[in-house]
Each structure stands twice: as structure tokens, then as C-alpha cells.
């Protein structure tokens, strides 16, 4: 079998691959060249340089696995790979310590103007007064995104005697306590921190999570660091804040466009920058290369992958029977998590009827994956979902009853935070899943696309005005379910809509008299 390595990979990783396969290292290929060569290979190993587009994947007829030696899979069209049945794996832990150390190095370099002072001295100037710095000791560090790297940064900053605030809507109070950090909102972090660092994935929710409004709240001596992904901090707002002196400085390792030669950030004297070096250590590059090489060897030899992003790790024959239930549980859990919003404490999953007699473990894992994915995106897979839940102190309770009233089998999912919870029940008809109740209100919904769930008082002139709000904003309703309740009682409507509903429109719906709440689920 043949493996194509299309970005520089450490010798240790290459040596492992060479023991088993014919390995070609061809770096710097254009999309066309890659499309031309890819049909010959069973595996592709990349770092961040190669763009594995749909076009490349469509040409990859023998491909079984794409291995990303690093965390972010932003450069792989995972959807296209999944459609083609290609496993995508990453190496989520191999470079985490290097990225955390780089963040701390950037924060210290920023606090003491080290890069600027170095350049000044090398141009034969002796400017001691110009490069007055600040201590980090006793200062407040705000961490946005308290996952693997965020937590490691927090631990190291505690060693520097900093006080840590954190924003991560998917972290429980218990985990925050364990790490010795105080949970805050992004705005509180902006107001209270001397240093801010971001460690989220780049998603729709985190893009520009630090924007002009947040810079306006910051102290004039605040300093901000981005060693995660370009775009989490708005580059435009950051350039403006640096140029106007609204904040004291910034340290950036990652950019929206890399290399960022057109970025106004590079013209700011109070910005220090590195060319995406977070994972550039000998140790990290060995770790990620070896990890990905081991995954490729396992998968091409018929085994499973530990860090698969897009496939469940179950035997094919079990998979066939469980597949629609796995899909349903994952989707319902994703929907429930979106309804609840943040900081889940427990997932309860109950199986009723025939499904209760089967091995339901992959279904429970899929439910966990669906819930955690709302927070962690592609970092969660079927293999790591349970351990991620455990490390986040999210409990899982599974129960089974062999009786089921209306359907042969049903699955109920409940996600809980303190006294609040959301629950969804579904079943499988033929090979397709459907939602049959939301918070015990009877519905009949295909779980896909966009669904608005609106709690309301059962009285005249509530549903109509809501539909008018959507209609006037050009949102097409493709399906509607209204729960039953006594007149004046509380019930629920579920609206399938054909497009995303922006928050201002949901807000307008919530202002309709009789509407208690309206939330959008994206499946
Ligand atoms: P992780 O998945 O372990 O942690 C991400 C955290 O972000 C999670 O705890 C999640 O709950 C949180 N999060 C998700 N959405 C959020 C939101 N809307 N608001 C606040 N928090 C949110 O990921 P990680 O391994 O710690 O990686 C963090 C980032 O660092 C990623 O973007 C990764 O690509 C990047 N990275 C960069 C380098 C580099 O070379 N500079 C190296 C490694 C990783
Ligand atoms: C990652 O996502 O692992 C880092 O950004 C480092 C890299 O791209 O190799």
C-alpha cells in the first residue's frame, strides 16, 4: 500500500510508516497536482499546509485514511471525506503542551517588549526607558476557551501567580473549581483582565468573539494573545485598538490569512507576532507525526483509529443494525444541548422496547458526542466522547426498560444543568429517525435542518404573529407542530424552517405576547 505525505513530517513518523508501506513525500503540491497524484494512494498524511478539498477527496479512489499531524482539521473537507468513507484522524494531544508554552512565552514577551527591545539593540540602540514593561505576577489573566490548551495555560499562569478568569460555556463549575479558575462572561473578562488569551476552536460562535465592543470594555493597559486560530479575535478591531492605544499590546501567532502579509496588524508597533509557531517544537512534531503514523498503520491493517473525527468505532455488522439509532441519538442530543445552552452536568439516556435488549454502548457514545460537539466541534469523536465527558465532569446515566408503549423502540435523552433540563424522545421507523416528543410535548419531527422550538401560552393570536415575524423576514416555514394543552396552559410549537434564523428575528418572536421562549436548533 502507498502513503502520500504532502507536508513536512518528522523523521520518527516517516520511519514508522516506511516499515509498513511505500511512502512518497511530495510537499508543496498544487490542488491540481494533488488531484492528479492522489488516486494512487491508500493514505494521505498532512499538516496545515495541504488543503484537502472536495475535489482532491473525490479523486482519492483508494484512500482509506487522511491523517492530520496536528489539532485543527480546518484544511480538510471532513464532510466530503465522510461521504467518500474516508476516515479522518488528527493528533489532538501531541502539540498541546507546546501550544500552551508558546502562549505563555508570547504573554511574557509582550509584557516585557522583548521582541521590540531585541530589534532595537541589534540596530545598535540602547533604549532602556522606551521598553519599560509590566509584571505578570498578581495580574488577572482571562482565558477564553478552557479546553486542553486553555487549561494548560491556566495551570502555567497560576505558577506565575496570576489570577485566572475563564469563559467557556461548556465547562462545568466543578471543572473550573478543580482548575482553580473563576468562570466569567466574555464581557466580564474584557473588563477585569490585564491579560487575555483565546483557546477556542474557530467556529461560527467563536469567530470575532473578541470584537470592537469587547475592546471598548478593556483596560487601557490590557494585553491580548491569540495562539489558537486567526479570526477568533477580530483582526480589524484589534488593529484599531492597537493603533488608537485603546489597549497596550497584543501577541499573535495565527492569522485569518496565512501568511498575513496584507494584514494591518503587522504595521502595529505594539503587536508582536510569530508565523504560526505554536506547535513548532521538536517534541510536538515527533508526537503528532508518530501518533498519526500509528493511526495510519492501524487503519490500513484493518484496525480502528483512536482519534477518528468522522467514524464510530464499532464492528460493521453491529453498525448496520444500530446505525439509525446512533444517528438519531446523536442528533437528538445535539438538539437537546442547543436547547439547554451551556454547562451541562449530566446526560441521561433511556432505552425502551427492543433496542433496550441490544448493545447500546455505541448509541450512548453517539449521544455524548452529539452533546459535546455543540461545544467542541470536530474535536469530539466516537472514541474520545466518553473520556472528554469524564474529564469535564459531565455524568452519564443509562437506563433500560424492555417495554415501550407506542413504538417498538424509543430512545429518550435528557440533558441536565442544576434544576434545568431539556429532554427529547425519538424512534426509528424503517431506517429513519424521528423526534416524537420534546419536553414531554408530543411532536412528529424529522430531525434535520433548522427547527425553532417555541414555548408559549395556548391562547389565540400567538402562533399567527410568530409566523408573520418569520414571513416578514423572508424565512420559509416548511413544517409545524403544536403541542396540546388546556386553554391558557403552556405548550410548545416546533417549526421546521428552510434557513438559519438570526438572533434578532428570534428576539422579535420572543416579544410576541404569549411566547415564553423561542430557540433555534441547527442539525
Ligand atoms: P479543545 O477542543 O481541547 O478546547 C477548546 C475549548 O473551547 C473547549 O473547552 C470548548 O468548550 C471551548 N469552546 C467552544 N466553543 C466556545 C465558545 N463559543 N466560547 C468559549 N469557549 C468555547 O481544543 P485545544 O486542543 O485546546 O485547541 C484550542 C485551539 O488551539 C484550537 O483552535 C486549535 O486549532 C488551536 N491550536 C493552535 C496551535 C498553534 O500552532 N498555534 C497548536 C495547537 C492548537
Ligand atoms: C494545530 O492545529 O495543530 C496547530 O495549528 C498546529 C499546526 O497547524 O500544525
Coordinates of C-alpha atoms and ligand atoms in Angstrom, one line a residue:
X1 CA 0.0 0.0 0.0
X2 CA 1.1 3.6 -0.7
X3 CA 1.1 6.6 1.7
X4 CA 1.5 10.1 0.4
X5 CA 3.0 12.6 2.9
X6 CA 2.3 16.1 1.4
X7 CA 3.6 18.3 4.2
X8 CA 6.9 18.1 6.1
X9 CA 6.7 15.4 8.7
X10 CA 9.2 14.4 11.4
X11 CA 11.6 11.6 10.7
X12 CA 10.2 9.4 13.5
X13 CA 6.7 9.4 11.9
X14 CA 8.2 8.7 8.5
X15 CA 10.3 5.8 9.8
X16 CA 7.2 4.2 11.3
X17 CA 5.3 4.5 8.0
X18 CA 8.3 3.2 6.0
X19 CA 8.3 0.0 8.0
X20 CA 4.9 -0.9 6.6
X21 CA 4.2 1.0 3.3
X22 CA 5.7 2.7 0.3
X23 CA 5.9 6.3 1.4
X24 CA 6.2 9.2 -1.0
X25 CA 7.0 12.6 0.5
X26 CA 5.8 15.3 -2.0
X27 CA 5.4 18.7 -0.5
X28 CA 4.2 22.0 -2.0
X29 CA 1.8 20.3 -4.4
X30 CA -0.9 22.5 -6.0
X31 CA -4.6 21.3 -5.9
X32 CA -4.3 20.1 -9.5
X33 CA -1.1 18.2 -8.8
X34 CA -2.7 16.6 -5.7
X35 CA -5.8 15.6 -7.7
X36 CA -3.5 14.1 -10.3
X37 CA -1.5 12.0 -7.8
X38 CA -4.0 11.1 -5.1
X39 CA -5.7 8.2 -6.9
X40 CA -2.6 6.0 -6.3
X41 CA -2.6 6.3 -2.5
X42 CA -4.4 4.5 0.4
X43 CA -3.4 7.1 2.9
X44 CA -2.6 10.8 3.0
X45 CA -0.6 12.4 5.8
X46 CA -0.7 16.2 6.1
X47 CA 0.0 19.1 8.5
X48 CA -1.6 22.5 8.0
X49 CA -0.1 23.3 4.6
X50 CA -2.1 20.9 2.3
X51 CA -5.6 21.9 1.5
X52 CA -7.6 18.7 1.2
X53 CA -10.5 20.0 -0.8
X54 CA -13.6 18.1 -2.0
X55 CA -12.0 18.0 -5.4
X56 CA -9.0 16.2 -4.0
X57 CA -11.1 13.8 -2.0
X58 CA -13.3 13.0 -4.9
X59 CA -10.2 11.9 -6.9
X60 CA -9.0 9.8 -3.9
X61 CA -10.5 6.5 -5.1
X62 CA -8.3 4.1 -3.0
X63 CA -8.0 6.4 0.0
X64 CA -8.9 4.9 3.4
X65 CA -7.5 7.4 5.8
X66 CA -6.4 11.1 6.0
X67 CA -4.1 11.8 8.9
X68 CA -3.7 15.4 10.2
X69 CA -0.5 15.7 12.2
X70 CA -1.9 18.4 14.5
X71 CA -5.2 19.5 16.1
X72 CA -7.2 21.7 13.6
X73 CA -8.8 20.0 10.6
X74 CA -9.8 23.3 9.1
X75 CA -7.8 22.4 6.0
X76 CA -9.7 19.1 5.4
X77 CA -13.2 18.9 3.9
X78 CA -14.3 16.4 6.5
X79 CA -17.8 16.2 5.1
X80 CA -16.5 15.2 1.7
X81 CA -14.2 12.6 3.3
X82 CA -17.1 11.2 5.3
X83 CA -19.3 11.0 2.2
X84 CA -16.5 9.1 0.5
X85 CA -16.0 6.8 3.5
X86 CA -12.5 8.1 4.3
X87 CA -11.5 8.1 7.9
X88 CA -10.1 11.5 9.1
X89 CA -7.9 11.4 12.1
X90 CA -6.0 14.1 13.9
X91 CA -3.5 14.2 16.8
X92 CA -5.3 16.2 19.4
X93 CA -2.9 16.0 22.3
X94 CA 0.6 15.8 20.7
X95 CA 1.1 19.6 20.5
X96 CA -1.0 20.8 23.3
X97 CA 1.9 21.5 25.7
X98 CA 3.9 23.2 23.0
X99 CA 1.0 25.5 22.2
X100 CA 0.4 26.3 25.9
X101 CA 4.1 27.0 26.4
X102 CA 4.1 29.3 23.3
X103 CA 1.2 31.2 24.7
X104 CA 3.0 31.8 28.0
X105 CA 6.2 32.8 26.1
X106 CA 4.1 35.2 24.0
X107 CA 2.5 36.7 27.1
X108 CA 5.8 37.2 28.8
X109 CA 7.5 38.6 25.6
X110 CA 4.5 41.0 25.4
X111 CA 4.7 42.1 29.0
X112 CA 8.4 43.0 28.6
X113 CA 8.6 44.2 25.0
X114 CA 11.3 41.6 24.3
X115 CA 11.0 41.4 20.5
X116 CA 11.0 45.2 20.1
X117 CA 13.9 45.6 22.6
X118 CA 15.8 42.8 20.8
X119 CA 15.4 44.5 17.4
X120 CA 16.3 47.9 18.9
X121 CA 19.5 46.6 20.4
X122 CA 20.5 44.8 17.3
X123 CA 20.2 48.0 15.4
X124 CA 22.8 49.4 17.9
X125 CA 20.4 51.4 20.0
X126 CA 20.4 51.4 23.9
X127 CA 16.8 52.3 24.7
X128 CA 16.2 51.2 28.3
X129 CA 13.4 53.8 29.0
X130 CA 11.4 53.0 25.9
X131 CA 10.9 49.4 26.8
X132 CA 9.5 49.7 30.3
X133 CA 7.4 46.6 30.9
X134 CA 4.9 45.2 33.4
X135 CA 5.0 42.2 35.7
X136 CA 2.5 39.4 35.3
X137 CA 2.7 38.5 39.0
X138 CA -0.6 39.2 40.7
X139 CA -2.3 40.2 37.4
X140 CA -5.6 38.9 36.1
X141 CA -5.4 36.5 33.1
X142 CA -8.7 35.9 31.2
X143 CA -8.8 32.6 29.3
X144 CA -11.5 32.3 26.6
X145 CA -11.8 28.5 25.9
X146 CA -10.8 26.3 28.7
X147 CA -10.1 23.0 26.8
X148 CA -6.9 21.1 26.6
X149 CA -4.6 24.1 25.8
X150 CA -6.6 26.7 27.7
X151 CA -6.3 24.6 30.9
X152 CA -2.6 24.0 30.4
X153 CA -2.1 27.8 30.0
X154 CA -4.2 28.4 33.2
X155 CA -2.0 26.0 35.2
X156 CA 1.2 27.6 34.0
X157 CA -0.1 31.1 34.6
X158 CA -1.0 30.1 38.2
X159 CA 2.7 29.1 38.6
X160 CA 3.4 32.8 37.7
X161 CA 1.0 33.8 40.5
X162 CA -1.7 35.2 38.1
X163 CA -5.4 35.1 39.0
X164 CA -7.3 33.2 36.3
X165 CA -10.8 34.1 35.0
X166 CA -12.2 31.9 32.3
X167 CA -15.1 31.9 29.8
X168 CA -16.1 28.5 28.4
X169 CA -19.9 27.9 28.3
X170 CA -19.2 24.1 28.1
X171 CA -17.2 23.8 31.2
X172 CA -18.9 22.8 34.5
X173 CA -18.4 24.8 37.7
X174 CA -16.8 21.6 39.2
X175 CA -14.1 21.5 36.4
X176 CA -13.5 25.2 36.9
X177 CA -13.1 24.7 40.6
X178 CA -10.7 21.8 40.0
X179 CA -8.6 24.1 37.8
X180 CA -8.8 26.9 40.4
X181 CA -10.3 29.4 37.9
X182 CA -13.4 31.6 38.2
X183 CA -16.0 31.5 35.4
X184 CA -17.0 34.8 33.9
X185 CA -18.7 36.1 30.7
X186 CA -16.6 37.3 27.8
X187 CA -17.6 40.9 28.7
X188 CA -16.5 40.5 32.4
X189 CA -13.2 39.0 31.2
X190 CA -12.8 42.0 28.9
X191 CA -13.4 44.4 31.8
X192 CA -11.5 42.7 34.5
X193 CA -8.4 41.2 32.9
X194 CA -4.9 42.6 32.5
X195 CA -4.0 39.8 30.0
X196 CA -6.5 37.9 27.8
X197 CA -5.8 34.7 25.8
X198 CA -8.1 32.8 23.5
X199 CA -8.1 29.0 23.1
X200 CA -11.3 28.0 21.4
X201 CA -11.7 26.3 18.0
X202 CA -12.7 28.7 15.2
X203 CA -16.4 28.2 14.8
X204 CA -19.4 30.4 13.8
X205 CA -19.8 31.1 17.5
X206 CA -16.2 32.0 18.3
X207 CA -15.4 34.0 15.1
X208 CA -14.8 37.6 16.3
X209 CA -15.8 36.6 19.9
X210 CA -13.5 39.4 20.9
X211 CA -14.6 42.4 18.7
X212 CA -14.9 46.2 18.9
X213 CA -17.5 46.0 21.8
X214 CA -15.1 43.9 23.9
X215 CA -12.1 46.1 23.2
X216 CA -14.2 49.1 24.3
X217 CA -14.6 47.4 27.7
X218 CA -10.9 46.6 28.2
X219 CA -8.5 48.4 30.5
X220 CA -6.1 50.7 28.7
X221 CA -3.2 48.6 29.8
X222 CA -4.8 45.3 28.7
X223 CA -2.7 42.9 26.6
X224 CA -4.2 40.1 24.4
X225 CA -2.8 36.9 23.0
X226 CA -4.1 34.7 20.2
X227 CA -2.3 31.4 19.7
X228 CA -5.4 29.5 18.7
X229 CA -6.9 30.4 15.3
X230 CA -6.9 33.6 13.2
X231 CA -10.4 35.3 13.4
X232 CA -11.3 34.4 17.0
X233 CA -10.2 37.9 17.8
X234 CA -11.4 40.4 15.1
X235 CA -8.3 41.4 13.3
X236 CA -9.9 44.7 12.2
X237 CA -10.9 45.6 15.8
X238 CA -7.6 44.5 17.2
X239 CA -5.7 46.7 14.7
X240 CA -7.9 49.6 15.6
X241 CA -7.5 49.0 19.4
X242 CA -3.7 48.8 19.0
X243 CA -3.4 51.9 16.7
X244 CA -5.6 54.1 18.9
X245 CA -3.8 52.9 22.1
X246 CA -7.1 51.6 23.5
X247 CA -5.1 48.6 24.7
X248 CA -1.4 48.2 25.5
X249 CA -0.4 45.4 23.2
X250 CA -1.1 42.1 21.5
X251 CA 0.8 38.9 20.7
X252 CA -0.5 36.9 17.7
X253 CA 0.6 33.5 16.3
X254 CA -2.3 32.8 14.0
X255 CA -4.0 34.9 11.3
X256 CA -7.1 34.9 9.2
X257 CA -4.9 34.6 6.1
X258 CA -1.6 33.0 6.4
X259 CA 0.9 34.3 5.6
X260 CA -0.7 37.6 6.7
X261 CA 1.4 40.0 4.6
X262 CA -1.6 42.2 3.8
X263 CA -2.7 42.4 7.5
X264 CA -2.7 45.9 9.1
X265 CA -1.6 44.1 12.3
X266 CA 1.9 43.8 11.0
X267 CA 2.2 47.6 11.0
X268 CA 1.4 48.0 14.7
X269 CA 4.5 48.6 16.9
X270 CA 2.6 47.3 20.0
X271 CA 1.9 43.9 18.3
X272 CA 4.4 41.0 18.5
X273 CA 3.9 38.2 16.1
X274 CA 5.1 34.7 15.2
X275 CA 4.4 32.7 12.0
X276 CA 2.0 30.0 13.4
X277 CA 4.7 28.5 15.6
X278 CA 2.5 27.2 18.5
X279 CA 3.2 23.6 17.6
X280 CA 6.7 24.1 16.2
X281 CA 8.8 22.2 18.7
X282 CA 10.8 19.1 18.1
X283 CA 8.7 17.3 20.8
X284 CA 5.3 18.3 19.4
X285 CA 6.3 17.4 15.8
X286 CA 7.5 14.0 16.8
X287 CA 4.4 13.4 18.9
X288 CA 1.9 14.4 16.2
X289 CA 3.8 12.6 13.5
X290 CA 4.1 9.3 15.5
X291 CA 0.5 9.5 16.6
X292 CA -0.8 9.9 13.0
X293 CA 1.6 7.3 11.6
X294 CA 0.3 4.8 14.2
X295 CA -3.3 5.6 13.2
X296 CA -2.5 5.0 9.5
X297 CA -0.7 1.7 10.2
X298 CA -3.7 0.5 12.4
X299 CA -6.4 1.5 9.9
X300 CA -4.6 0.2 6.8
X301 CA -4.0 -3.1 8.6
X302 CA -7.8 -3.4 9.3
X303 CA -7.8 -2.0 12.8
X304 CA -9.5 1.0 14.3
X305 CA -8.4 4.6 14.8
X306 CA -8.2 6.2 18.3
X307 CA -8.7 9.8 17.1
X308 CA -11.1 9.3 14.3
X309 CA -13.1 12.5 13.7
X310 CA -15.8 11.1 11.4
X311 CA -16.5 7.4 12.2
X312 CA -17.8 5.3 15.0
X313 CA -15.5 2.7 16.3
X314 CA -17.9 -0.3 16.1
X315 CA -17.8 -3.5 14.1
X316 CA -19.5 -3.3 10.7
X317 CA -22.2 -5.9 11.4
X318 CA -23.3 -4.3 14.7
X319 CA -23.1 -0.9 13.0
X320 CA -25.7 -1.8 10.3
X321 CA -28.4 -2.6 12.9
X322 CA -27.5 0.2 15.2
X323 CA -26.7 2.9 12.6
X324 CA -30.1 4.6 12.5
X325 CA -30.3 4.7 16.4
X326 CA -26.7 6.0 16.6
X327 CA -27.7 8.8 14.1
X328 CA -30.9 9.5 16.0
X329 CA -29.3 9.7 19.5
X330 CA -26.5 11.9 18.2
X331 CA -28.9 14.3 16.6
X332 CA -31.4 14.4 19.5
X333 CA -28.6 15.0 21.9
X334 CA -27.2 17.8 19.7
X335 CA -30.7 19.4 19.7
X336 CA -31.1 19.0 23.5
X337 CA -27.7 20.6 24.1
X338 CA -28.6 23.5 21.9
X339 CA -31.9 24.0 23.8
X340 CA -30.2 23.9 27.2
X341 CA -27.5 26.3 26.1
X342 CA -24.4 25.7 28.3
X343 CA -22.6 24.0 31.1
X344 CA -24.1 20.5 31.0
X345 CA -23.8 18.5 34.2
X346 CA -25.5 15.2 33.2
X347 CA -26.8 13.3 30.2
X348 CA -29.5 10.7 30.9
X349 CA -30.3 8.3 28.1
X350 CA -33.1 5.7 28.4
X351 CA -33.8 2.9 26.0
X352 CA -37.3 1.4 25.8
X353 CA -38.5 -1.7 23.9
X354 CA -36.5 -3.9 21.6
X355 CA -33.5 -1.5 21.4
X356 CA -33.0 -2.0 25.2
X357 CA -32.1 -5.6 24.6
X358 CA -29.2 -4.7 22.3
X359 CA -25.6 -3.5 23.0
X360 CA -26.5 0.2 23.3
X361 CA -23.0 1.5 24.2
X362 CA -22.3 2.9 20.8
X363 CA -25.6 4.8 20.9
X364 CA -24.8 6.3 24.3
X365 CA -21.4 7.3 23.0
X366 CA -23.1 8.9 20.0
X367 CA -25.4 10.8 22.3
X368 CA -22.4 12.1 24.3
X369 CA -20.7 13.0 21.0
X370 CA -23.7 15.0 19.8
X371 CA -23.9 16.9 23.1
X372 CA -20.2 17.7 23.4
X373 CA -19.9 18.6 19.7
X374 CA -22.1 21.6 20.3
X375 CA -19.2 22.9 22.4
X376 CA -16.1 21.2 20.9
X377 CA -16.9 20.9 17.2
X378 CA -14.8 18.4 15.3
X379 CA -12.5 17.7 18.3
X380 CA -15.0 15.2 19.6
X381 CA -15.3 11.8 18.1
X382 CA -17.0 8.5 18.9
X383 CA -13.8 7.2 20.5
X384 CA -13.0 10.2 22.8
X385 CA -16.5 11.4 23.7
X386 CA -16.7 9.4 26.9
X387 CA -13.3 10.4 28.2
X388 CA -14.0 14.1 27.3
X389 CA -17.2 13.9 29.2
X390 CA -15.5 12.4 32.2
X391 CA -12.7 15.0 32.2
X392 CA -15.4 17.7 32.1
X393 CA -17.2 16.1 35.0
X394 CA -20.3 15.5 32.9
X395 CA -22.1 12.5 34.2
X396 CA -23.9 9.9 32.1
X397 CA -26.8 7.8 33.3
X398 CA -28.1 5.0 31.1
X399 CA -31.3 3.1 31.8
X400 CA -33.2 0.4 30.0
X401 CA -36.8 -0.9 30.0
X402 CA -37.9 -3.6 27.7
X403 CA -41.4 -2.2 27.4
X404 CA -42.3 0.6 25.0
X405 CA -45.9 1.9 24.7
X406 CA -46.5 3.1 21.2
X407 CA -43.4 2.1 19.2
X408 CA -41.2 -1.0 19.0
X409 CA -38.3 1.0 20.3
X410 CA -37.7 4.5 21.7
X411 CA -34.7 6.5 23.0
X412 CA -35.1 9.4 25.4
X413 CA -32.4 11.9 26.0
X414 CA -32.3 14.4 28.9
X415 CA -29.5 16.9 29.4
X416 CA -29.4 18.5 32.9
X417 CA -27.8 21.5 34.5
X418 CA -28.8 22.2 38.1
X419 CA -32.6 22.5 38.2
X420 CA -32.9 23.0 34.5
X421 CA -33.2 20.3 31.9
X422 CA -34.3 19.6 28.3
X423 CA -35.5 16.3 27.0
X424 CA -36.2 14.7 23.6
X425 CA -37.6 11.3 22.7
X426 CA -37.3 9.7 19.3
X427 CA -37.8 6.5 17.5
X428 CA -36.7 4.8 14.3
X429 CA -39.2 3.9 11.5
X430 CA -37.7 1.8 8.8
X431 CA -34.2 3.3 8.7
X432 CA -35.1 6.8 9.5
X433 CA -35.2 8.5 12.9
X434 CA -37.9 10.9 14.1
X435 CA -38.5 13.0 17.2
X436 CA -41.7 12.1 18.9
X437 CA -41.6 14.4 21.9
X438 CA -39.8 17.5 23.2
X439 CA -40.0 18.1 26.9
X440 CA -42.9 15.6 27.0
X441 CA -44.9 17.5 24.4
X442 CA -46.0 15.2 21.6
X443 CA -44.5 16.1 18.1
X444 CA -43.6 14.3 14.9
X445 CA -40.4 15.9 13.5
X446 CA -37.7 14.8 11.1
X447 CA -34.6 15.7 13.0
X448 CA -32.7 17.7 10.4
X449 CA -32.1 21.2 9.2
X450 CA -33.3 24.2 11.2
X451 CA -36.0 23.9 13.9
X452 CA -37.4 26.7 16.0
X453 CA -38.7 25.4 19.4
X454 CA -41.1 28.0 20.9
X455 CA -42.7 27.6 24.3
X456 CA -45.9 29.6 24.5
X457 CA -49.3 30.1 26.2
X458 CA -52.1 28.2 24.5
X459 CA -54.3 31.1 23.5
X460 CA -55.5 32.8 20.3
X461 CA -53.2 35.2 18.4
X462 CA -49.8 33.7 19.3
X463 CA -48.9 31.3 16.5
X464 CA -50.1 33.7 13.8
X465 CA -47.9 36.6 14.8
X466 CA -44.9 34.4 15.1
X467 CA -45.4 33.1 11.6
X468 CA -45.8 36.7 10.4
X469 CA -42.4 37.6 12.1
X470 CA -40.8 34.8 10.1
X471 CA -42.6 35.6 6.9
X472 CA -41.8 39.3 7.0
X473 CA -38.1 38.4 7.4
X474 CA -38.1 36.0 4.4
X475 CA -37.9 32.8 6.5
X476 CA -39.9 30.0 4.9
X477 CA -41.7 27.6 7.3
X478 CA -41.7 24.0 5.9
X479 CA -43.4 22.2 8.8
X480 CA -45.2 23.0 12.0
X481 CA -46.1 21.0 15.1
X482 CA -48.1 22.4 18.1
X483 CA -48.3 20.6 21.4
X484 CA -51.6 20.0 23.1
X485 CA -52.5 21.9 26.3
X486 CA -55.5 23.3 28.0
X487 CA -56.5 26.8 27.0
X488 CA -54.3 29.1 29.0
X489 CA -51.8 26.3 29.7
X490 CA -48.2 26.2 28.5
X491 CA -47.3 24.3 25.3
X492 CA -44.7 24.2 22.6
X493 CA -44.5 24.7 18.9
X494 CA -41.8 23.3 16.7
X495 CA -41.3 25.0 13.3
X496 CA -39.1 23.5 10.6
X497 CA -37.6 26.4 8.7
X498 CA -35.7 26.4 5.5
X499 CA -32.9 28.7 6.5
X500 CA -30.9 30.0 9.5
X501 CA -32.8 32.4 11.8
X502 CA -30.6 35.2 13.1
X503 CA -30.9 36.1 16.8
X504 CA -32.7 39.4 16.2
X505 CA -35.6 37.6 14.5
X506 CA -35.8 35.1 17.3
X507 CA -35.8 38.1 19.7
X508 CA -38.7 39.5 17.7
X509 CA -40.6 36.2 18.1
X510 CA -39.9 36.2 21.8
X511 CA -41.6 39.6 22.0
X512 CA -44.9 38.2 20.6
X513 CA -47.4 38.3 23.5
X514 CA -47.8 34.8 24.8
X515 CA -44.4 33.5 23.7
X516 CA -42.3 32.4 26.7
X517 CA -39.2 31.4 24.8
X518 CA -38.0 30.7 21.2
X519 CA -34.8 28.9 20.4
X520 CA -33.2 27.7 17.2
X521 CA -31.8 24.2 16.8
X522 CA -29.3 23.6 13.9
X523 CA -28.9 19.9 13.0
Ligands
LIG1 P1 -10.1 21.9 22.8 O1 -11.2 21.3 22.0 O2 -9.5 21.0 23.8 O3 -10.6 23.2 23.6 C1 -11.4 24.2 23.0 C2 -12.3 24.7 24.1 O4 -13.1 25.8 23.6 C3 -13.3 23.8 24.7 O5 -13.2 23.6 26.1 C4 -14.7 24.3 24.3 O6 -15.6 24.1 25.3 C5 -14.4 25.8 24.2 N1 -15.3 26.5 23.4 C6 -16.0 26.0 22.3 N2 -16.9 27.0 21.9 C7 -16.7 28.0 22.7 C8 -17.3 29.3 22.8 N3 -18.2 29.7 21.9 N4 -16.9 30.2 23.7 C9 -15.9 29.8 24.6 N5 -15.3 28.6 24.6 C10 -15.7 27.7 23.6 O7 -9.0 22.5 21.8 P2 -7.5 22.7 22.1 O8 -6.7 21.5 21.7 O9 -7.3 23.3 23.4 O10 -7.1 23.8 21.0 C11 -7.5 25.1 21.1 C12 -7.2 25.9 19.9 O11 -5.8 26.0 19.7 C13 -7.8 25.3 18.6 O12 -8.3 26.4 17.8 C14 -6.6 24.7 17.9 O13 -6.7 24.6 16.5 C15 -5.5 25.7 18.3 N6 -4.1 25.2 18.2 C16 -3.2 26.1 17.7 C17 -1.9 25.8 17.6 C18 -0.9 26.7 17.1 O14 0.1 26.2 16.4 N7 -1.0 28.0 17.3 C19 -1.5 24.5 18.1 C20 -2.4 23.6 18.6 C21 -3.8 24.0 18.7
LIG2 C1 -2.8 22.7 15.1 O1 -4.0 22.9 14.8 O2 -2.4 21.6 15.4 C2 -1.9 23.8 15.0 O3 -2.4 24.9 14.5 C3 -0.5 23.5 14.5 C4 -0.4 23.1 13.1 O4 -1.2 23.6 12.3 O5 0.3 22.2 12.8

